Amino acid sequence: MGIPLIIVESPAKAKTISRFLGGKAIVESSIGHIRDLPSGADEIPEAYKKKAWARTGVDVEHGFQPLYVVPAEKKAQVKKLKDLLATASELYLATDEDREGEAIAWHLHEVLKPKVPVRRMVFHEITEKAIKHAIANPRAIDDKLVDAQEARRILDRLYGYEVSPVLWRKIAPRLSAGRVQSVATRLIVERERLRLAFKSGSYYGISATARPATAADALISLELVEAFGRKVATSKDFDAGTGALSQAAQRGNVLQVSKQLADGLVPALKAARLEVAEVTKKPFTQKPYPPFITSSLQQESARKLRFTAQRTMRTAQRLYESGYITYMRTDSTTLSTEALAAARAQVESRFGAAYVPAEPRIYTKQVKGAQEAHEAIRPAGEVFRTPESLKGVLEEDQWKVYDLIWKRTVASQMKDASGERTAVRIAAQVGAIAGAPAGPGTVLLATSGKVLHFPGFLRAYVEGSDDPDAELEDQEKVLPPLAAGDALTTDTAEAKEHTTQPPFRFTEASLVKELEDRGIGRPSTYASIIQTIQDRGYVFKKGGALVPTLTAFAVTNLLETHFGELVDYAFTAKMEDDLDEISAGDKESRPWLSQFYFGDAGPRPITKHEAKPEGERNGTAVHAPLAQVGLHAKIGDGVADIDPRGICSIPVGEPRDGEQVMARVGRYGPYIQIGDSDKRANLPIELPLDELTVDKAMDLLAQAAGSNRAVGVEPVSGKSIYVKVGRFGPYIQLGEQQLDAKGKRKKDAPQPRMASLWPGMRPETLTLEQALQLLAYPKVLGPHPDTGKDVIAADGQYGPYVFTEKDGKRDARSLTDHAALRDITLAGALELLAQPRVFGRRGASAGVSLGESPVTKKAVMVKKGQFGPYVTDGQVNATIPSSKDPTSLTLEDALELIAQREEKLREQGKDPRAAVTATGTKASRRKPSKGKAPAGDDAPEAKAAKAPAAKKAPAAKKPPAAKKSPAAKKTPAKKAPKRD
């Protein structure tokens, strides 16, 4: 008889567990899900192809029965598992203990059809003790968890497949909708609407420094808080919609300090006698934070480490699979008895017995549906490994996340921090001042102090800080001894104008918190949600902020107006609660799905007028609630009244000369237009709407108006030179595109030469002389005296540069600007090429260094390959998505792309660092199969939709090493990322 077969999800986990079992069991990976709903027409079995429901893979008329298929890329792994099972004595399904893991275990059981005993093996950490305990204490597959996961999968498939085509028809191709991604997008759009509607207000504040008579060496910082019996206005007293004092502030008689009053108060304070009016001292106690759950780890990792949610979860996954931390997808703050003992022991050994509380701290997470079966995220084992002991063992990202988890866990079992806060109010008598609301009177200034008597847990962990010891100094603001009646002397006083600021945009951390607070989605899905809305072109990053695109506004407008419940926060949170009830066995999944899809009446023929508006309210059509009508009927007949133009249009500023400038989303991208005229221009995709002013719009329109014209004839070829403006900026084109009868570029026709305009050149004023100058590059400067090879000056994607061939490779050096390109001589180029290479901005062929990789210790480079720009750390290459500008990538962006590629290869069972990974292969750039449509949120194998192809910008046939024209860039069909 053989030995047991243990199946886990990932190769990394299988490798770690194998070490503990010493050949007593075979441990193999399923490499994620082995079965799913069909992702395209090519995956639908022949027997089902003619079924009306086969497109979605869900038979809605017969109990929402799903059609599961084994994708082609998983068939080899399934065969391998079956072969291993044929000689096994028993089967252990050791996938994660959550809905997704339970479903994977069930699918394995259904596909493998084992004839040996089957056991469900669960564990929350990968240590030798935990694995052996799990083998000794198996359980059965939890059908309720499987049912909940299947219901969620079916719901998200129906949502995506029903709603996404509406977006294609009414807005643009290749858009997608999802139960959670659409709500997350709405949150970001609503925040941007507040910013667009925001009116700033201005006010003056006065700060001063003073020296107490009792401690002349001490200098105290003061702020004006009250004047002439009235509270002084701060930013929170202003109305965001008007920029004036809010009604509440006006009722409270708040004083808005004007420049005139501020200018009078400054000299008055310098001359006044200051006296302590009040000293208030209050003791405080600060409790430690609970151990990490999924969402709090993502938020704190973003604050401290500047990691994206996806980067954090990917790193935590690898720590878990390697046996360093417990399971990282959890809503529970509970720690096991052994974890409490381990944390308390490390507190005592590291900080002393004085920091250990008398009893262990017990935390409870007050969240509906919290997965209490799991512990909080903590270091694995009965004895925690210290970060110092793993410094040379873990990769840099892993060490940083482990260090964070270790500190938070240990700090959670330490005593409170305690101290004393002091608030001081200081009075000054001033005479009559111009602009004051009254004659002579009293003004009050304030300061505060804080003293730690016992640092407690702050010795180990301060939220938002990397160095607790250094942060302890900032925790204190020590004031000299002060008592009522003490005199002070003004040292300095100054007035400063303040302007109220619009609401901050969401960052990844704040969006995660908002989603969690509203009960939308699961923390374990937040990372993929945030990545999805970026990949779909709904959101882009500016710094750390998430900025919605015009497409996001259009999609949100449509969903809010016509499918309000689908993006309603309470409705979406209720769906999550319902899934929890299904998991607990308190609700049946099929009636719930029927209510969502068919409405109150259940399955029935859909009548033509069923989803028509029931009436009007204030001139707006009112539709029956989704719960009454059902998604299918609402989609089937409720989209005829959607006005695409209205949905996709946003006014820009105030009308000018009686005409409104509009920002719109077209089938080929965003653009601006004056009214309904033919005056229009392409709009940069990553231009925040609050930066799109009327002046900016008019400038873009002027550039567009000055384009699409011939500037003259190139004397050698006799071809006309045209100036144009594409999605990526203005450029020139030599000759015309060769088109077929359908108006499309002939496949075999050579592409016209193109070149981007240099800085300072504008399409409406471009001259023939300037155009010929652009076409002069790349320019041969002469032969290299040592090799005889040409020395060439060129304008590359990353700026101007010179290059030659050396030892069969291109040897390049960057130029400072286009003036240097214009003036460079052979002698100057040779001098530049003789200099040693240094990392920095240079030509595309040479690549751009963004900094050192923490993994390979080599330069992380942005390069240009056969299939477009990519990044590499010397071992792993990752294609740069078309939605990202290669020239604006940061080191963090590049490391994220490399890590995503690395993780993808690991999921495929490959070692990404065994050799340099080729980029741009067919496998990595596989296009969607025909007939595919968005599968909605959470789809494990969701792929891109088949939609009418978007119009491509004209492509240029680029001369060797020449700069790729903005217009020449294409947006390749992207393989859709996994849903949230």
CSV table of C-alpha atoms in Angstrom, one decimal, residues 554-911:
chain,number,residue,atom,x,y,z
A,554,ALA,CA,-19.3,57.7,-16.7
A,555,VAL,CA,-19.7,54.1,-15.4
A,556,THR,CA,-20.6,55.4,-11.9
A,557,ASN,CA,-23.2,57.8,-13.4
A,558,LEU,CA,-24.8,55.0,-15.4
A,559,LEU,CA,-24.9,52.5,-12.5
A,560,GLU,CA,-26.2,55.1,-10.0
A,561,THR,CA,-28.9,56.4,-12.3
A,562,HIS,CA,-30.2,53.1,-13.7
A,563,PHE,CA,-29.0,50.3,-11.4
A,564,GLY,CA,-28.8,52.2,-8.1
A,565,GLU,CA,-29.0,49.1,-5.8
A,566,LEU,CA,-26.0,47.5,-7.5
A,567,VAL,CA,-23.7,50.3,-6.2
A,568,ASP,CA,-25.7,51.1,-3.1
A,569,TYR,CA,-23.4,50.7,-0.1
A,570,ALA,CA,-26.0,49.2,2.2
A,571,PHE,CA,-27.3,46.8,-0.4
A,572,THR,CA,-23.7,45.6,-1.2
A,573,ALA,CA,-22.9,45.1,2.5
A,574,LYS,CA,-26.2,43.2,3.0
A,575,MET,CA,-25.1,40.8,0.2
A,576,GLU,CA,-22.0,40.1,2.2
A,577,ASP,CA,-24.1,39.5,5.3
A,578,ASP,CA,-26.3,37.1,3.3
A,579,LEU,CA,-23.2,35.1,2.2
A,580,ASP,CA,-22.2,34.9,5.9
A,581,GLU,CA,-25.6,33.5,6.7
A,582,ILE,CA,-25.3,30.9,3.9
A,583,SER,CA,-21.9,30.0,5.3
A,584,ALA,CA,-23.5,29.5,8.7
A,585,GLY,CA,-26.4,27.4,7.3
A,586,ASP,CA,-29.0,30.1,8.2
A,587,LYS,CA,-29.9,30.9,4.6
A,588,GLU,CA,-30.3,28.9,1.4
A,589,SER,CA,-28.3,30.0,-1.5
A,590,ARG,CA,-30.7,29.2,-4.5
A,591,PRO,CA,-33.7,31.2,-3.3
A,592,TRP,CA,-31.3,34.1,-2.5
A,593,LEU,CA,-29.8,33.9,-6.0
A,594,SER,CA,-33.3,33.7,-7.5
A,595,GLN,CA,-34.4,36.8,-5.6
A,596,PHE,CA,-31.4,38.7,-6.9
A,597,TYR,CA,-31.7,37.6,-10.5
A,598,PHE,CA,-35.5,37.2,-11.0
A,599,GLY,CA,-36.9,39.4,-8.2
A,600,ASP,CA,-39.9,38.7,-6.1
A,601,ALA,CA,-41.9,36.7,-8.6
A,602,GLY,CA,-39.1,34.2,-9.1
A,603,PRO,CA,-38.2,32.5,-12.5
A,604,ARG,CA,-40.7,33.4,-15.2
A,605,PRO,CA,-40.8,34.7,-18.8
A,606,ILE,CA,-39.6,38.2,-19.0
A,607,THR,CA,-42.2,40.5,-20.5
A,608,LYS,CA,-41.3,43.3,-22.8
A,609,HIS,CA,-42.4,46.2,-20.5
A,610,GLU,CA,-41.6,44.7,-17.2
A,611,ALA,CA,-38.7,47.0,-16.2
A,612,LYS,CA,-40.1,50.2,-17.6
A,613,PRO,CA,-40.1,53.2,-15.3
A,614,GLU,CA,-43.0,53.1,-12.8
A,615,GLY,CA,-43.3,56.9,-12.8
A,616,GLU,CA,-41.4,60.1,-12.5
A,617,ARG,CA,-40.2,62.0,-9.5
A,618,ASN,CA,-39.0,65.6,-10.0
A,619,GLY,CA,-38.7,64.9,-13.7
A,620,THR,CA,-36.5,61.8,-13.2
A,621,ALA,CA,-37.7,58.3,-14.2
A,622,VAL,CA,-38.2,56.1,-11.1
A,623,HIS,CA,-37.5,52.4,-11.6
A,624,ALA,CA,-38.9,49.6,-9.5
A,625,PRO,CA,-36.3,48.3,-6.9
A,626,LEU,CA,-34.0,45.5,-8.0
A,627,ALA,CA,-35.4,43.3,-5.3
A,628,GLN,CA,-38.8,43.5,-6.9
A,629,VAL,CA,-37.9,43.3,-10.5
A,630,GLY,CA,-34.7,41.3,-10.5
A,631,LEU,CA,-31.4,42.0,-12.3
A,632,HIS,CA,-32.3,40.0,-15.5
A,633,ALA,CA,-35.5,42.0,-16.2
A,634,LYS,CA,-33.9,45.3,-15.3
A,635,ILE,CA,-31.1,44.7,-17.8
A,636,GLY,CA,-33.3,43.1,-20.4
A,637,ASP,CA,-35.7,46.0,-20.9
A,638,GLY,CA,-34.5,48.7,-18.7
A,639,VAL,CA,-31.6,50.1,-20.7
A,640,ALA,CA,-33.5,51.6,-23.6
A,641,ASP,CA,-33.9,54.9,-21.8
A,642,ILE,CA,-30.3,55.3,-21.0
A,643,ASP,CA,-28.9,58.4,-22.7
A,644,PRO,CA,-25.2,57.6,-23.5
A,645,ARG,CA,-24.3,61.2,-24.2
A,646,GLY,CA,-25.7,62.4,-21.0
A,647,ILE,CA,-24.1,59.6,-19.0
A,648,CYS,CA,-20.7,60.2,-20.5
A,649,SER,CA,-20.6,64.0,-20.3
A,650,ILE,CA,-19.3,66.3,-17.5
A,651,PRO,CA,-19.2,70.1,-17.8
A,652,VAL,CA,-15.9,71.8,-17.4
A,653,GLY,CA,-16.0,75.1,-15.4
A,654,GLU,CA,-18.3,77.9,-16.4
A,655,PRO,CA,-19.5,78.4,-20.0
A,656,ARG,CA,-17.2,80.7,-22.1
A,657,ASP,CA,-18.7,83.0,-24.7
A,658,GLY,CA,-22.0,81.3,-24.2
A,659,GLU,CA,-20.7,77.8,-24.9
A,660,GLN,CA,-20.1,75.0,-22.4
A,661,VAL,CA,-16.9,73.0,-22.6
A,662,MET,CA,-17.7,69.3,-22.0
A,663,ALA,CA,-15.5,66.4,-21.0
A,664,ARG,CA,-16.8,63.2,-22.6
A,665,VAL,CA,-16.0,59.5,-22.9
A,666,GLY,CA,-16.2,58.2,-26.4
A,667,ARG,CA,-15.8,54.7,-27.8
A,668,TYR,CA,-12.1,55.5,-28.5
A,669,GLY,CA,-11.3,57.3,-25.3
A,670,PRO,CA,-11.9,60.6,-23.4
A,671,TYR,CA,-12.1,63.9,-25.2
A,672,ILE,CA,-13.3,67.5,-24.7
A,673,GLN,CA,-15.8,69.3,-26.9
A,674,ILE,CA,-17.3,72.8,-27.0
A,675,GLY,CA,-21.1,72.2,-26.9
A,676,ASP,CA,-22.2,70.0,-29.8
A,677,SER,CA,-19.8,71.6,-32.2
A,678,ASP,CA,-17.0,69.8,-34.1
A,679,LYS,CA,-14.4,71.5,-31.9
A,680,ARG,CA,-13.0,68.6,-30.0
A,681,ALA,CA,-9.6,67.3,-28.7
A,682,ASN,CA,-8.3,64.1,-27.1
A,683,LEU,CA,-8.1,64.2,-23.4
A,684,PRO,CA,-5.0,62.7,-21.6
A,685,ILE,CA,-6.3,59.7,-19.7
A,686,GLU,CA,-4.4,60.5,-16.5
A,687,LEU,CA,-5.4,64.1,-16.2
A,688,PRO,CA,-7.4,64.6,-12.9
A,689,LEU,CA,-10.7,66.3,-13.5
A,690,ASP,CA,-10.0,68.9,-10.9
A,691,GLU,CA,-7.0,70.0,-13.0
A,692,LEU,CA,-9.1,70.2,-16.2
A,693,THR,CA,-9.9,73.9,-16.2
A,694,VAL,CA,-11.5,75.8,-19.0
A,695,ASP,CA,-8.1,77.4,-19.9
A,696,LYS,CA,-6.5,73.9,-20.0
A,697,ALA,CA,-9.4,72.7,-22.2
A,698,MET,CA,-9.0,75.6,-24.6
A,699,ASP,CA,-5.3,75.0,-24.9
A,700,LEU,CA,-5.9,71.3,-25.8
A,701,LEU,CA,-8.6,72.4,-28.3
A,702,ALA,CA,-6.1,75.0,-29.8
A,703,GLN,CA,-3.5,72.2,-30.3
A,704,ALA,CA,-6.1,70.0,-31.9
A,705,ALA,CA,-7.3,72.8,-34.2
A,706,GLY,CA,-3.7,73.4,-35.3
A,707,SER,CA,-3.2,69.7,-36.1
A,708,ASN,CA,-4.3,67.5,-39.0
A,709,ARG,CA,-2.7,69.8,-41.5
A,710,ALA,CA,0.2,69.7,-43.9
A,711,VAL,CA,3.1,71.8,-43.0
A,712,GLY,CA,5.0,71.3,-46.2
A,713,VAL,CA,6.8,68.7,-48.4
A,714,GLU,CA,9.8,66.7,-47.4
A,715,PRO,CA,12.2,67.4,-50.3
A,716,VAL,CA,13.9,64.0,-50.7
A,717,SER,CA,10.8,61.8,-50.7
A,718,GLY,CA,8.4,64.4,-52.0
A,719,LYS,CA,5.9,63.3,-49.4
A,720,SER,CA,3.8,65.8,-47.4
A,721,ILE,CA,4.5,66.2,-43.7
A,722,TYR,CA,1.4,66.3,-41.5
A,723,VAL,CA,1.1,67.5,-37.9
A,724,LYS,CA,-1.3,65.6,-35.8
A,725,VAL,CA,-2.4,65.2,-32.1
A,726,GLY,CA,-2.9,61.7,-30.8
A,727,ARG,CA,-3.9,60.2,-27.5
A,728,PHE,CA,-0.3,60.6,-26.3
A,729,GLY,CA,0.4,64.1,-27.6
A,730,PRO,CA,1.3,66.0,-30.8
A,731,TYR,CA,3.5,64.4,-33.5
A,732,ILE,CA,4.4,64.7,-37.2
A,733,GLN,CA,3.8,62.1,-39.9
A,734,LEU,CA,5.6,61.8,-43.2
A,735,GLY,CA,3.2,60.7,-45.9
A,736,GLU,CA,-0.2,59.2,-45.5
A,737,GLN,CA,-1.5,55.9,-44.1
A,738,GLN,CA,-2.4,53.3,-46.7
A,739,LEU,CA,-6.0,52.2,-46.0
A,740,ASP,CA,-8.1,49.4,-47.3
A,741,ALA,CA,-11.7,49.7,-48.6
A,742,LYS,CA,-13.0,49.6,-45.1
A,743,GLY,CA,-10.8,52.6,-44.1
A,744,LYS,CA,-8.4,50.4,-42.0
A,745,ARG,CA,-4.7,50.4,-42.3
A,746,LYS,CA,-3.4,47.8,-44.8
A,747,LYS,CA,-1.7,45.0,-42.9
A,748,ASP,CA,1.3,44.7,-45.2
A,749,ALA,CA,1.6,48.5,-45.9
A,750,PRO,CA,4.7,50.2,-44.4
A,751,GLN,CA,4.0,52.6,-41.6
A,752,PRO,CA,4.7,56.3,-42.3
A,753,ARG,CA,7.6,57.8,-40.3
A,754,MET,CA,6.5,59.6,-37.2
A,755,ALA,CA,8.2,61.8,-34.6
A,756,SER,CA,7.0,63.5,-31.5
A,757,LEU,CA,7.2,67.3,-31.1
A,758,TRP,CA,10.0,68.6,-28.9
A,759,PRO,CA,9.3,70.6,-25.8
A,760,GLY,CA,8.2,74.1,-26.8
A,761,MET,CA,6.9,73.1,-30.2
A,762,ARG,CA,3.1,73.4,-30.7
A,763,PRO,CA,1.1,71.8,-33.5
A,764,GLU,CA,-0.7,75.0,-34.4
A,765,THR,CA,2.5,76.9,-35.0
A,766,LEU,CA,4.8,74.2,-36.2
A,767,THR,CA,6.8,75.2,-39.3
A,768,LEU,CA,8.3,73.1,-42.1
A,769,GLU,CA,11.8,73.9,-40.8
A,770,GLN,CA,10.9,72.5,-37.4
A,771,ALA,CA,9.3,69.4,-39.0
A,772,LEU,CA,12.4,68.7,-41.1
A,773,GLN,CA,14.5,69.1,-38.0
A,774,LEU,CA,12.4,66.4,-36.2
A,775,LEU,CA,12.8,64.1,-39.3
A,776,ALA,CA,16.5,64.5,-39.3
A,777,TYR,CA,16.8,62.1,-36.4
A,778,PRO,CA,18.3,59.6,-35.9
A,779,LYS,CA,21.3,61.4,-37.4
A,780,VAL,CA,24.6,59.8,-38.2
A,781,LEU,CA,27.4,62.0,-36.8
A,782,GLY,CA,30.2,60.0,-38.2
A,783,PRO,CA,32.3,56.9,-37.7
A,784,HIS,CA,33.8,55.9,-34.4
A,785,PRO,CA,37.6,56.1,-34.8
A,786,ASP,CA,38.2,52.8,-32.9
A,787,THR,CA,35.5,50.6,-34.4
A,788,GLY,CA,34.5,52.3,-37.6
A,789,LYS,CA,30.8,51.9,-36.5
A,790,ASP,CA,28.4,54.9,-36.9
A,791,VAL,CA,27.9,57.2,-34.0
A,792,ILE,CA,24.3,58.2,-34.0
A,793,ALA,CA,22.2,60.9,-32.2
A,794,ALA,CA,18.6,60.0,-31.6
A,795,ASP,CA,15.5,61.0,-29.7
A,796,GLY,CA,14.3,58.0,-27.7
A,797,GLN,CA,11.3,57.2,-25.7
A,798,TYR,CA,13.1,58.3,-22.5
A,799,GLY,CA,14.8,61.4,-24.0
A,800,PRO,CA,17.6,62.3,-26.4
A,801,TYR,CA,20.8,60.2,-26.5
A,802,VAL,CA,23.8,59.1,-28.6
A,803,PHE,CA,24.8,55.6,-29.3
A,804,THR,CA,27.2,53.4,-31.3
A,805,GLU,CA,27.8,49.6,-31.6
A,806,LYS,CA,30.5,48.1,-29.3
A,807,ASP,CA,31.3,44.4,-29.1
A,808,GLY,CA,28.1,43.6,-30.9
A,809,LYS,CA,25.9,45.6,-28.4
A,810,ARG,CA,24.5,49.1,-28.4
A,811,ASP,CA,26.5,51.5,-26.2
A,812,ALA,CA,24.4,54.5,-25.3
A,813,ARG,CA,24.7,57.7,-23.3
A,814,SER,CA,21.9,60.1,-22.6
A,815,LEU,CA,21.9,63.8,-23.5
A,816,THR,CA,20.7,66.5,-21.1
A,817,ASP,CA,17.9,67.9,-23.4
A,818,HIS,CA,16.9,68.5,-26.9
A,819,ALA,CA,19.1,71.5,-27.3
A,820,ALA,CA,22.1,69.2,-26.7
A,821,LEU,CA,20.7,66.8,-29.3
A,822,ARG,CA,20.5,69.7,-31.8
A,823,ASP,CA,24.0,70.9,-31.1
A,824,ILE,CA,25.8,67.6,-30.6
A,825,THR,CA,28.9,67.0,-32.8
A,826,LEU,CA,30.9,63.8,-33.4
A,827,ALA,CA,33.6,65.1,-31.1
A,828,GLY,CA,31.1,65.8,-28.3
A,829,ALA,CA,29.5,62.4,-28.8
A,830,LEU,CA,32.8,60.6,-28.7
A,831,GLU,CA,33.7,62.4,-25.5
A,832,LEU,CA,30.4,61.4,-24.0
A,833,LEU,CA,30.7,57.8,-25.1
A,834,ALA,CA,34.2,57.6,-23.6
A,835,GLN,CA,32.7,58.3,-20.1
A,836,PRO,CA,31.9,55.3,-18.0
A,837,ARG,CA,28.3,54.3,-17.8
A,838,VAL,CA,26.4,55.7,-14.8
A,839,PHE,CA,22.9,54.7,-13.9
A,840,GLY,CA,20.3,57.3,-14.7
A,841,ARG,CA,18.0,58.6,-17.5
A,842,ARG,CA,19.3,57.5,-20.8
A,843,GLY,CA,18.1,56.2,-24.2
A,844,ALA,CA,15.5,53.5,-24.4
A,845,SER,CA,17.8,50.9,-25.7
A,846,ALA,CA,20.3,51.3,-22.8
A,847,GLY,CA,17.5,51.4,-20.2
A,848,VAL,CA,16.7,53.5,-17.2
A,849,SER,CA,17.9,52.6,-13.7
A,850,LEU,CA,15.3,53.2,-11.0
A,851,GLY,CA,17.5,52.0,-8.1
A,852,GLU,CA,18.7,48.7,-6.6
A,853,SER,CA,16.6,45.6,-6.3
A,854,PRO,CA,16.4,44.4,-2.7
A,855,VAL,CA,16.3,40.8,-4.0
A,856,THR,CA,19.1,40.7,-6.7
A,857,LYS,CA,21.1,43.7,-5.5
A,858,LYS,CA,21.2,44.7,-9.2
A,859,ALA,CA,19.8,47.8,-10.8
A,860,VAL,CA,16.1,47.7,-11.6
A,861,MET,CA,15.9,48.8,-15.2
A,862,VAL,CA,13.2,50.1,-17.4
A,863,LYS,CA,13.9,48.8,-20.9
A,864,LYS,CA,12.3,48.5,-24.3
A,865,GLY,CA,11.8,45.1,-25.8
A,866,GLN,CA,10.3,43.5,-28.9
A,867,PHE,CA,6.8,43.7,-27.4
A,868,GLY,CA,7.1,47.1,-25.7
A,869,PRO,CA,8.6,48.5,-22.5
A,870,TYR,CA,9.3,46.3,-19.5
A,871,VAL,CA,11.1,46.3,-16.2
A,872,THR,CA,13.7,43.9,-15.0
A,873,ASP,CA,15.8,43.2,-11.8
A,874,GLY,CA,18.3,41.2,-13.7
A,875,GLN,CA,16.4,37.9,-13.2
A,876,VAL,CA,12.7,38.5,-13.7
A,877,ASN,CA,11.3,40.6,-16.5
A,878,ALA,CA,7.8,42.2,-16.3
A,879,THR,CA,5.9,43.9,-19.1
A,880,ILE,CA,4.8,47.5,-18.2
A,881,PRO,CA,1.0,47.7,-18.8
A,882,SER,CA,-0.2,50.1,-21.4
A,883,SER,CA,-2.1,52.0,-18.7
A,884,LYS,CA,1.2,53.0,-17.1
A,885,ASP,CA,3.7,55.6,-18.4
A,886,PRO,CA,7.1,54.0,-18.5
A,887,THR,CA,8.8,57.4,-18.0
A,888,SER,CA,7.0,58.1,-14.7
A,889,LEU,CA,7.6,54.7,-13.1
A,890,THR,CA,9.1,54.7,-9.6
A,891,LEU,CA,11.3,52.0,-8.1
A,892,GLU,CA,8.3,50.9,-6.0
A,893,ASP,CA,6.1,50.7,-9.2
A,894,ALA,CA,8.8,48.5,-10.9
A,895,LEU,CA,9.2,46.2,-7.9
A,896,GLU,CA,5.5,45.8,-7.8
A,897,LEU,CA,5.3,44.7,-11.4
A,898,ILE,CA,8.2,42.4,-11.0
A,899,ALA,CA,6.6,40.8,-7.9
A,900,GLN,CA,3.3,40.3,-9.7
A,901,ARG,CA,5.1,38.5,-12.6
A,902,GLU,CA,7.1,36.5,-10.1
A,903,GLU,CA,3.9,35.5,-8.2
A,904,LYS,CA,2.2,34.5,-11.5
A,905,LEU,CA,5.1,32.2,-12.4
A,906,ARG,CA,4.9,30.6,-9.0
A,907,GLU,CA,1.2,30.0,-9.4
A,908,GLN,CA,2.1,28.1,-12.6
A,909,GLY,CA,4.5,26.0,-10.6
A,910,LYS,CA,7.6,27.6,-12.1
A,911,ASP,CA,10.7,28.9,-10.3
